[in-house]
CSV table of C-alpha atoms and ligand atoms in Angstrom, one decimal:
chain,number,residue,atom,x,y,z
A,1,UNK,CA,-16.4,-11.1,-14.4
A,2,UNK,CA,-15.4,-7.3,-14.1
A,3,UNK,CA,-12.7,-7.9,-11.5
A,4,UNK,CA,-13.0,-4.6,-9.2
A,5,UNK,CA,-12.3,-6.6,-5.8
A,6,UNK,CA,-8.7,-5.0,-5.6
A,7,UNK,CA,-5.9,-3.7,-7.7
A,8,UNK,CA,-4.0,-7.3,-7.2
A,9,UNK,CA,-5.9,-9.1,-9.3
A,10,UNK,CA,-3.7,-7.1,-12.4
A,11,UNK,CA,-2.1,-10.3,-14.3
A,12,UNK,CA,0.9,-9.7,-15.9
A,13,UNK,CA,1.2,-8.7,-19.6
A,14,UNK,CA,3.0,-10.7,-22.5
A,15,UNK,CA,5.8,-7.2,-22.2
A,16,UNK,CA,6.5,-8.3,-18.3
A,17,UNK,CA,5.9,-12.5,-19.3
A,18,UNK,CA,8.9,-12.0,-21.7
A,19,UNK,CA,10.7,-10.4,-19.2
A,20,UNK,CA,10.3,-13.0,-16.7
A,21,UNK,CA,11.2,-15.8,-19.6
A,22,UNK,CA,14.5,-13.8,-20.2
A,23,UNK,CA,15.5,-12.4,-16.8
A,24,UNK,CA,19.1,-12.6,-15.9
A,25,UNK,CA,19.5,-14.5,-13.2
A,26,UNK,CA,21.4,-15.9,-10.2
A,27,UNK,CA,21.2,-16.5,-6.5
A,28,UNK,CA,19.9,-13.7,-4.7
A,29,UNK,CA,20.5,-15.0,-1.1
A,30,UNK,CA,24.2,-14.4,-2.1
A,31,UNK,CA,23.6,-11.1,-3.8
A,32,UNK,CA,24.1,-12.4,-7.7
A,33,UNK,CA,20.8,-11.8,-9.0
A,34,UNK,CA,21.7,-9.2,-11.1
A,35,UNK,CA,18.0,-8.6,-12.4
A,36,UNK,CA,17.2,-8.3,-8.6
A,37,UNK,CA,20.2,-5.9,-8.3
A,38,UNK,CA,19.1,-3.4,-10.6
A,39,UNK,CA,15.4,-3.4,-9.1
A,40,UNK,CA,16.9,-2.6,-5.9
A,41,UNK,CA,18.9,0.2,-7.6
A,42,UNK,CA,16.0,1.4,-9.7
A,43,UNK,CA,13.6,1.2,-6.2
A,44,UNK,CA,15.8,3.5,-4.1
A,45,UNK,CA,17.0,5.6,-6.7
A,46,UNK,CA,13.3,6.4,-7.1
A,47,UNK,CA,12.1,7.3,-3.4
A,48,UNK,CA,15.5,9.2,-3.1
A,49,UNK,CA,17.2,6.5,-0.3
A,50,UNK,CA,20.3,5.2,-0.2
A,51,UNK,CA,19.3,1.4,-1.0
A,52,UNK,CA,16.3,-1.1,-1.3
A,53,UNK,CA,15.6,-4.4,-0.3
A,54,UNK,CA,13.3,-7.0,-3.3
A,55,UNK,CA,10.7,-8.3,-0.7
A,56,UNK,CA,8.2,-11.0,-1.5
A,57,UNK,CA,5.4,-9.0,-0.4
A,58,UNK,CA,4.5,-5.4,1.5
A,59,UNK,CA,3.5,-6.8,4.5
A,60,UNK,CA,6.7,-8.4,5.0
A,61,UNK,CA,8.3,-4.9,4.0
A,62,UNK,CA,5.9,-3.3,6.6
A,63,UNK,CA,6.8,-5.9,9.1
A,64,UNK,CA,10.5,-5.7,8.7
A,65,UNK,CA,10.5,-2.2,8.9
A,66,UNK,CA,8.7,-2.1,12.0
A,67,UNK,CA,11.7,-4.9,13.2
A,68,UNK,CA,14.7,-3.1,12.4
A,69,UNK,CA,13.3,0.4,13.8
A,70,UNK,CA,12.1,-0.7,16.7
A,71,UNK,CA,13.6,-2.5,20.2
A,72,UNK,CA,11.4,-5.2,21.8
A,73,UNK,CA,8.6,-3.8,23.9
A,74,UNK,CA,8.2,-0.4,22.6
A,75,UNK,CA,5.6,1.3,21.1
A,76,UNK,CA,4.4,1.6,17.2
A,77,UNK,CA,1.7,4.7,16.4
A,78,UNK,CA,-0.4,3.9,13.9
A,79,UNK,CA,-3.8,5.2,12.5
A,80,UNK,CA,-6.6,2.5,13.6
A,81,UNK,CA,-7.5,2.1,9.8
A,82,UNK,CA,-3.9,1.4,9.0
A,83,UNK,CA,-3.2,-1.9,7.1
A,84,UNK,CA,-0.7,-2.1,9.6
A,85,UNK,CA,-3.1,-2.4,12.5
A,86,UNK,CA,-6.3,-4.3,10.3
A,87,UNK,CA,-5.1,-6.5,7.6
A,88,UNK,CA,-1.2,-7.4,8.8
A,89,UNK,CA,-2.4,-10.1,11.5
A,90,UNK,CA,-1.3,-8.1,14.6
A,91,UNK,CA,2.3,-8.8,12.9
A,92,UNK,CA,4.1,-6.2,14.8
A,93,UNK,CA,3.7,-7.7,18.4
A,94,UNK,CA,4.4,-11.1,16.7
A,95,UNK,CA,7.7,-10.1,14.6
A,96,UNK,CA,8.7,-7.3,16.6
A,97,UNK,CA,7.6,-8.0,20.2
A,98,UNK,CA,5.9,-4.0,19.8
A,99,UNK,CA,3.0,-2.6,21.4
A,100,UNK,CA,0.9,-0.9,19.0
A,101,UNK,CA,-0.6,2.8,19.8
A,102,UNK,CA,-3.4,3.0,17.7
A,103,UNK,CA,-4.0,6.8,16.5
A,104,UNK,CA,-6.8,8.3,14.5
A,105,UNK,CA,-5.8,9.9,11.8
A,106,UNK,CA,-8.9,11.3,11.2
A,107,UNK,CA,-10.9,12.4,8.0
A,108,UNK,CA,-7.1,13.6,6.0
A,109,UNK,CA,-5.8,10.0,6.9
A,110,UNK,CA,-2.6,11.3,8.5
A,111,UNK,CA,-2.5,12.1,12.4
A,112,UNK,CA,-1.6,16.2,13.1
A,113,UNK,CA,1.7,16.8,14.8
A,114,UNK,CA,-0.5,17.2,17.8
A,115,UNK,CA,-1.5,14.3,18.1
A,116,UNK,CA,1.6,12.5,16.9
A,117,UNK,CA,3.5,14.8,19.8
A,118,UNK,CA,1.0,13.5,22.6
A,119,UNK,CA,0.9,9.9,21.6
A,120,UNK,CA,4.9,9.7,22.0
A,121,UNK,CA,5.8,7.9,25.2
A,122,UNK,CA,9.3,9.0,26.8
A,123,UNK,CA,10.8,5.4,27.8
A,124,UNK,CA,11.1,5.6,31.6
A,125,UNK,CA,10.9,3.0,34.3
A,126,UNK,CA,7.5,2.6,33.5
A,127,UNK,CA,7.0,3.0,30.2
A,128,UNK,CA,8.5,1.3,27.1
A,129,UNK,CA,9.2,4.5,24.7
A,130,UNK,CA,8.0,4.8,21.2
A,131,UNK,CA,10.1,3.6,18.6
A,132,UNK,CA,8.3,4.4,15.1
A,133,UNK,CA,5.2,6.1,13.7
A,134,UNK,CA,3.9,4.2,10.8
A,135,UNK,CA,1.8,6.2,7.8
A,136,UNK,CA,0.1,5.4,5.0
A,137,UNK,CA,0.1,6.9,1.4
A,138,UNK,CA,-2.7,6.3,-0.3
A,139,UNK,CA,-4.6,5.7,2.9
A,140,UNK,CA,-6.7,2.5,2.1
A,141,UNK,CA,-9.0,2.1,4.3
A,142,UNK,CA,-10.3,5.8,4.9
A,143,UNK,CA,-11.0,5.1,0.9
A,144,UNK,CA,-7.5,5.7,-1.3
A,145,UNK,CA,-7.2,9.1,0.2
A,146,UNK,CA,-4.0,10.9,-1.5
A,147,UNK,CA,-1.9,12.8,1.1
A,148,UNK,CA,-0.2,15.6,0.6
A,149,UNK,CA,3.6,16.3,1.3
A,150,UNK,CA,3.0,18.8,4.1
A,151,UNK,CA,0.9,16.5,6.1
A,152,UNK,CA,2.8,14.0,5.7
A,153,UNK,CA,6.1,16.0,6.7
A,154,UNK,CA,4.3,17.7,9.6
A,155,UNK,CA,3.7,14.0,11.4
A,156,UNK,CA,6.6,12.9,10.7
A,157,UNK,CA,8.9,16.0,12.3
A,158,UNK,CA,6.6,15.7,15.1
A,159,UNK,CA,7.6,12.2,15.3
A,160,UNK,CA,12.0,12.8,14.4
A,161,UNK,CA,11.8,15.6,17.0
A,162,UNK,CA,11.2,12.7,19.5
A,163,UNK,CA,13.9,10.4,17.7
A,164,UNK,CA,10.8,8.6,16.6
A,165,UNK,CA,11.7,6.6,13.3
A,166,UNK,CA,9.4,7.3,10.4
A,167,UNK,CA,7.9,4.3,8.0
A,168,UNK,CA,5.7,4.7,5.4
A,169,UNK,CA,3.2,2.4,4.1
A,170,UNK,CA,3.9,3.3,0.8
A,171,UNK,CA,1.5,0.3,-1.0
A,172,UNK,CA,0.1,2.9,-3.6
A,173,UNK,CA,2.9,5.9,-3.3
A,174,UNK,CA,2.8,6.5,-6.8
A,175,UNK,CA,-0.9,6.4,-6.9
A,176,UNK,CA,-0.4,9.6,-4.3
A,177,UNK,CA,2.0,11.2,-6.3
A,178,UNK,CA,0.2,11.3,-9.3
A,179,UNK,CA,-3.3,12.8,-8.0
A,180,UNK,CA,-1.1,15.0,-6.2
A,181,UNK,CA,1.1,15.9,-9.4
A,182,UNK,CA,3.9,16.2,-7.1
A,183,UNK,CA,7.1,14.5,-6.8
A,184,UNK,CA,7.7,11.0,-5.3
A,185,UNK,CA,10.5,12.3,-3.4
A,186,UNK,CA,8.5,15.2,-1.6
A,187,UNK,CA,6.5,12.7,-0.1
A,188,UNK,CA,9.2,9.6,0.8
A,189,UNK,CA,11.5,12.5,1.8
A,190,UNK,CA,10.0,12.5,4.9
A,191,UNK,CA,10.1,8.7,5.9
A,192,UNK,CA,13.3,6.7,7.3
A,193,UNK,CA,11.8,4.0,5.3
A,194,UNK,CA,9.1,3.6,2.5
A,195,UNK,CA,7.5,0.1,1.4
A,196,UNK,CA,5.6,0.1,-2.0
A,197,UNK,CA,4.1,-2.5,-4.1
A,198,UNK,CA,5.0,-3.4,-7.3
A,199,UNK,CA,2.2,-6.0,-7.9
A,200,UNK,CA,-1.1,-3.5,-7.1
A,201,UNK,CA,-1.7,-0.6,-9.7
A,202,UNK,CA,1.8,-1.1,-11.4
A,203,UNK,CA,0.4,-4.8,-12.5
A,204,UNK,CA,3.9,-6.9,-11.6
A,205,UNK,CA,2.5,-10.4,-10.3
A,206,UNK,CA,5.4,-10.8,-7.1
A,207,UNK,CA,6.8,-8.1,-4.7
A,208,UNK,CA,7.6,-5.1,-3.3
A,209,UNK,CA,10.3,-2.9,-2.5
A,210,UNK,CA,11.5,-1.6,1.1
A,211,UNK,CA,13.9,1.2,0.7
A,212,UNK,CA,16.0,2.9,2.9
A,213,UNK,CA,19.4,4.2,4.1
A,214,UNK,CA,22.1,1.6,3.4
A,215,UNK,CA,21.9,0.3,7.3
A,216,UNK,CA,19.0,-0.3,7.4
A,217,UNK,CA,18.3,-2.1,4.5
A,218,UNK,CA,21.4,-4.1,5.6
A,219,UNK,CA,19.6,-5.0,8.9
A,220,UNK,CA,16.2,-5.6,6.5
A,221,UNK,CA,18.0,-8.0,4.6
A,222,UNK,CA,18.7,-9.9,7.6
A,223,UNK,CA,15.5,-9.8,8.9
A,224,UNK,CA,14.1,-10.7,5.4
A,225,UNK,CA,15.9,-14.0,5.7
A,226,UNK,CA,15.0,-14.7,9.2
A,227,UNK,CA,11.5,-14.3,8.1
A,228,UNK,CA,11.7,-16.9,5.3
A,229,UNK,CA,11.7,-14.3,2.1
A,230,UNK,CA,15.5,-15.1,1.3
A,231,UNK,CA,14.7,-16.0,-3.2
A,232,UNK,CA,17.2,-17.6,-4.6
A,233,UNK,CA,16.9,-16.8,-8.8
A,234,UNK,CA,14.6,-14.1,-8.0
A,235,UNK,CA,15.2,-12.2,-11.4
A,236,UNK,CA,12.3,-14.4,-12.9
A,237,UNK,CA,9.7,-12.6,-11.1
A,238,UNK,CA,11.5,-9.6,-10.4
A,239,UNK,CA,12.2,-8.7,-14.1
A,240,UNK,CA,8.5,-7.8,-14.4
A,241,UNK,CA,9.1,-5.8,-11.5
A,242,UNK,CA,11.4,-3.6,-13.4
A,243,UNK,CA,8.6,-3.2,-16.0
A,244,UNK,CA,5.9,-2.3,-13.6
A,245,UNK,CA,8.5,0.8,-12.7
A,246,UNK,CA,7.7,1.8,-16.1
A,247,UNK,CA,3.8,1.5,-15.4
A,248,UNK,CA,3.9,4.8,-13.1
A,249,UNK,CA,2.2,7.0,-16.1
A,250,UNK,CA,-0.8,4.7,-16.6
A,251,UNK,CA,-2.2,5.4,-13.1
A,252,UNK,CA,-3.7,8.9,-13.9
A,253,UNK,CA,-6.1,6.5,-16.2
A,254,UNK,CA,-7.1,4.4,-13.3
A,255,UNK,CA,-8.1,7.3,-11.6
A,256,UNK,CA,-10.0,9.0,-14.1
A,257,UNK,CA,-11.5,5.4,-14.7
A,258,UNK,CA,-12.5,5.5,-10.9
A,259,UNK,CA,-14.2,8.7,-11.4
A,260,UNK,CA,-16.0,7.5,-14.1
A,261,UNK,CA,-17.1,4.7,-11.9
A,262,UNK,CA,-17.8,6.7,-8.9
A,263,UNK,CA,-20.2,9.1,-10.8
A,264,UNK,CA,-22.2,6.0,-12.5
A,265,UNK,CA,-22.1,4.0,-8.9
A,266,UNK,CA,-23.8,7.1,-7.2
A,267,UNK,CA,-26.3,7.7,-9.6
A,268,UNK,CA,-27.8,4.6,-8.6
A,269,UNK,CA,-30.7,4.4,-6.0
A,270,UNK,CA,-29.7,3.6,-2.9
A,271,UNK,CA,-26.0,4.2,-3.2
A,272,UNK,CA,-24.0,7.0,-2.2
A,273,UNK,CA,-20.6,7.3,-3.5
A,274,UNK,CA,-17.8,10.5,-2.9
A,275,UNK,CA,-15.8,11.7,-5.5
A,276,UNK,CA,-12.8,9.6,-5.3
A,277,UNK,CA,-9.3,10.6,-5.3
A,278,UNK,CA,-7.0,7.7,-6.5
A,279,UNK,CA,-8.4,4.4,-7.8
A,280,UNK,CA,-10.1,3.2,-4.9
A,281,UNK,CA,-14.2,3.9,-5.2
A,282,UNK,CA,-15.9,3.5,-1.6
A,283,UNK,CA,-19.6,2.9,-2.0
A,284,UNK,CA,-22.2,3.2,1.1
A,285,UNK,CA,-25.0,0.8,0.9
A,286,UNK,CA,-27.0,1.8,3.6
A,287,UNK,CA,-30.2,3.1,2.2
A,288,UNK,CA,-30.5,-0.4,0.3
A,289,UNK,CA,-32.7,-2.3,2.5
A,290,UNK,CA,-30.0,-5.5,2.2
A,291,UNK,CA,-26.7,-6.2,4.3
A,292,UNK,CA,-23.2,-5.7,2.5
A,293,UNK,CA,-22.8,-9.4,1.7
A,294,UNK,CA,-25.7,-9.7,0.0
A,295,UNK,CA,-25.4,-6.6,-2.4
A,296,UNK,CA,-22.1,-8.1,-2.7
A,297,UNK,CA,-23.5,-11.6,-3.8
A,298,UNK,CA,-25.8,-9.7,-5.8
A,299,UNK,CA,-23.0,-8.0,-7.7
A,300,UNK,CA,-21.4,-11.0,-8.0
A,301,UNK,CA,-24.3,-13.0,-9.8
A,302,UNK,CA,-24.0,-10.4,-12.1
A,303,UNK,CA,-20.3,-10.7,-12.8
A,304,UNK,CA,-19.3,-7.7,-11.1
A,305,UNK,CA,-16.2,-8.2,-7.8
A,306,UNK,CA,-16.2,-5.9,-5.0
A,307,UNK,CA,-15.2,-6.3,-2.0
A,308,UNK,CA,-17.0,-5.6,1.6
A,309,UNK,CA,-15.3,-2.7,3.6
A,310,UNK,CA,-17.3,-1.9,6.5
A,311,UNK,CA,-20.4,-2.1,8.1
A,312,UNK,CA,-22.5,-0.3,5.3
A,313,UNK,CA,-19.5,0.0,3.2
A,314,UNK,CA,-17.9,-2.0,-0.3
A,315,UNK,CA,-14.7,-1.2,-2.1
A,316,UNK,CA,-14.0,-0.7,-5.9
A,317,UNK,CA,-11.1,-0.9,-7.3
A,318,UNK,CA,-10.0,0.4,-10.6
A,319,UNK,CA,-6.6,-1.1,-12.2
A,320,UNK,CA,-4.4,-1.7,-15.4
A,321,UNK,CA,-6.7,-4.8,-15.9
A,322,UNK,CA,-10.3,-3.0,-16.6
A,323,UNK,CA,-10.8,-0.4,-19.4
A,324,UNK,CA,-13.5,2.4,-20.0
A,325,UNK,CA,-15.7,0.3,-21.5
A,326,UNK,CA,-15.1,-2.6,-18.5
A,327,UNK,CA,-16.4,0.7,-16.0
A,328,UNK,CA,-19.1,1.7,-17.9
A,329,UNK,CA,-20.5,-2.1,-17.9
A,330,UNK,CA,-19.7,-2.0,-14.7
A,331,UNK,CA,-22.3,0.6,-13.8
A,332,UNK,CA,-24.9,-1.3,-15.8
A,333,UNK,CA,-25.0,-4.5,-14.4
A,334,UNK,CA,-24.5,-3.0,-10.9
A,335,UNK,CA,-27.6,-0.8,-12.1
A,336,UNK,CA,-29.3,-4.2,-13.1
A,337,UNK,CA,-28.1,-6.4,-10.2
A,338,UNK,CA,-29.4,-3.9,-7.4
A,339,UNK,CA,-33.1,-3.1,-9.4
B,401,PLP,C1,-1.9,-4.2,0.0
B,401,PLP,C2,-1.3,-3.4,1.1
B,401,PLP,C3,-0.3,-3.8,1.8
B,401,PLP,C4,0.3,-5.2,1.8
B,401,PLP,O1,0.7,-5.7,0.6
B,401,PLP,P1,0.7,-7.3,0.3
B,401,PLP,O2,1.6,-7.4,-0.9
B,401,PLP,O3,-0.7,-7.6,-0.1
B,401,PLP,O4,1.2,-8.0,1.5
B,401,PLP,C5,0.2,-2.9,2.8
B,401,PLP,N1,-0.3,-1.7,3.0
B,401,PLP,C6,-1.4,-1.3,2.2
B,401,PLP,C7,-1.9,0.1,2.4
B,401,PLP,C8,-1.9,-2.1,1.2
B,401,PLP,O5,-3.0,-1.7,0.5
């Protein structure tokens, strides 16, 4: 099987197995995993905040975040593709007690300052304030979309100007940063708080990292144990962690791999692929005369994964575990399963 369902399927190498075999270790829930430790110093230092918290997964880190930013009853703003708002189990009105404010961010994945301005409730008698705008970098959903810095810091001074914390939904940050060839910092800059995942593209099997100024990740950490995601000799799975850090550089070849994939994909007849811009490969199925399950069944039969995305839509995903010659197999027996 050519495993293209998702960049979580990456299993961990024998560099980040030997670094789970030889971790340091200690109890984390009082602070003495010093593996864990040095993660959480290696995480901040690179978004540029003052500390990080070692969180079991990002949805947890998104969830927290929206708990320590936010008062019960008040508002989130979040695009209506978000993974917040689709994939995260309506989390935020069941951790946080929040009422979410679904935006579109339209085609660019990132809502204007416009519309982040006019979304922002004033708390009053009547209504319950806005207490965070949540974005996402790569944007998932609207298909791995790359955003730049000054989108990203125009929403988010539309939102500070309103004392409206900023999170970002940084799952694939460094996927953004490196189509973008700019720094990491010039995007996380501009959030209060950035999650990111150290077990998609990076390839670490466990976790990911919520960073932020020293309160709040004191808060998180609170929050993180009242949610259950207290590890005790974490070091085991966070020493791979600390490799994946070192996996930044090998994302450019994901994405060149998901070009390469996109191209074959939309020479095919009935598909129509866009150029993509990180490793995610959106494919619309809608000339083919069958439903998305079944060119997904299809696909499978013919050991190929992908995964359904929308109504005429399935999702490809390049990663650390698939090489060029994986991708261009891929495009033959996606050729043969769909003749
Ligand atoms: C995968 C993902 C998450 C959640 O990460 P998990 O570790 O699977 O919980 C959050 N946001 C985005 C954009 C993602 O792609």
């Amino acid at each position: 099987m050519i495993d293209l369902r998702s960049d979580t399927v990456t299993t961990p190498d024998e560099e980040m197995r030997e670094a789970a075999r030889n971790a340091d270790i200690g109890d984390d829930v009082y602070g003495e995993d010093p593996t864990v430790n040095e993660l959480e110093d290696r995480a901040a230092e690179l978004v540029n905040k003052e500390a990080a918290l070692y969180v079991p997964s990002g949805t947890m880190g998104n969830q927290i975040a929206a708990r320590v930013h936010t008062d019960r009853g008040q508002e989130v703003l979040a695009d209506r593709k978000s993974h917040v708002v689709k994939y995260e189990l309506g989390g935020f009105a069941q951790h946080a007690d929040l009422q979410v404010r679904m935006l579109d961010a339209g085609p660019r994945g990132v809502p204007t300052a416009e519309r982040v301005a006019s979304a922002c409730v004033e708390e009053d008698l009547h209504r319950p304030g806005t207490g965070l705008l949540c974005l996402e970098n790569t944007h998932n959903a609207r298909g791995g979309l790359a955003i730049s810095p000054e989108r990203i810091e125009r929403a988010a001074e539309a939102a500070r100007e309103r004392d409206v914390a900023v999170h970002l939904d940084g799952a694939r940050v460094f996927n953004a940063v490196t189509a973008l060839e700019v720094p990491t910092t010039a995007i996380t800059d501009h959030a209060d708080s950035v999650m990111f995942c150290l077990s998609k593209g990076l390839g670490a099997p466990v976790g990911s990292m919520l960073a932020g100024s020293a309160e709040f990740v004191e808060r998180a950490r609170r929050v993180r144990k009242l949610f259950g995601g207290g590890m005790r000799q974490a070091g085991i799975i966070a020493n791979p962690g600390l490799c994946a850090l070192e996996n930044v550089s090998d994302l450019e070849a994901d994405h060149e791999n998901a070009r390469v994939l996109a191209d074959g994909l939309d020479g095919i007849g009935g598909l129509e692929v866009a150029e993509p811009e990180t490793n995610i490969v959106i494919a619309d199925v809608s000339e083919l005369a069958s439903d998305v399950e079944s060119v997904i069944d299809r696909l499978r039969e013919n050991e190929v994964g992908a995964t359904p995305f929308g109504p005429t839509t399935i999702r490809f995903c390049t990663h650390r575990s698939v090489t060029r010659d994986d991708i261009e197999r891929a495009v033959g027996r996606v050729t043969q399963a769909l003749a």
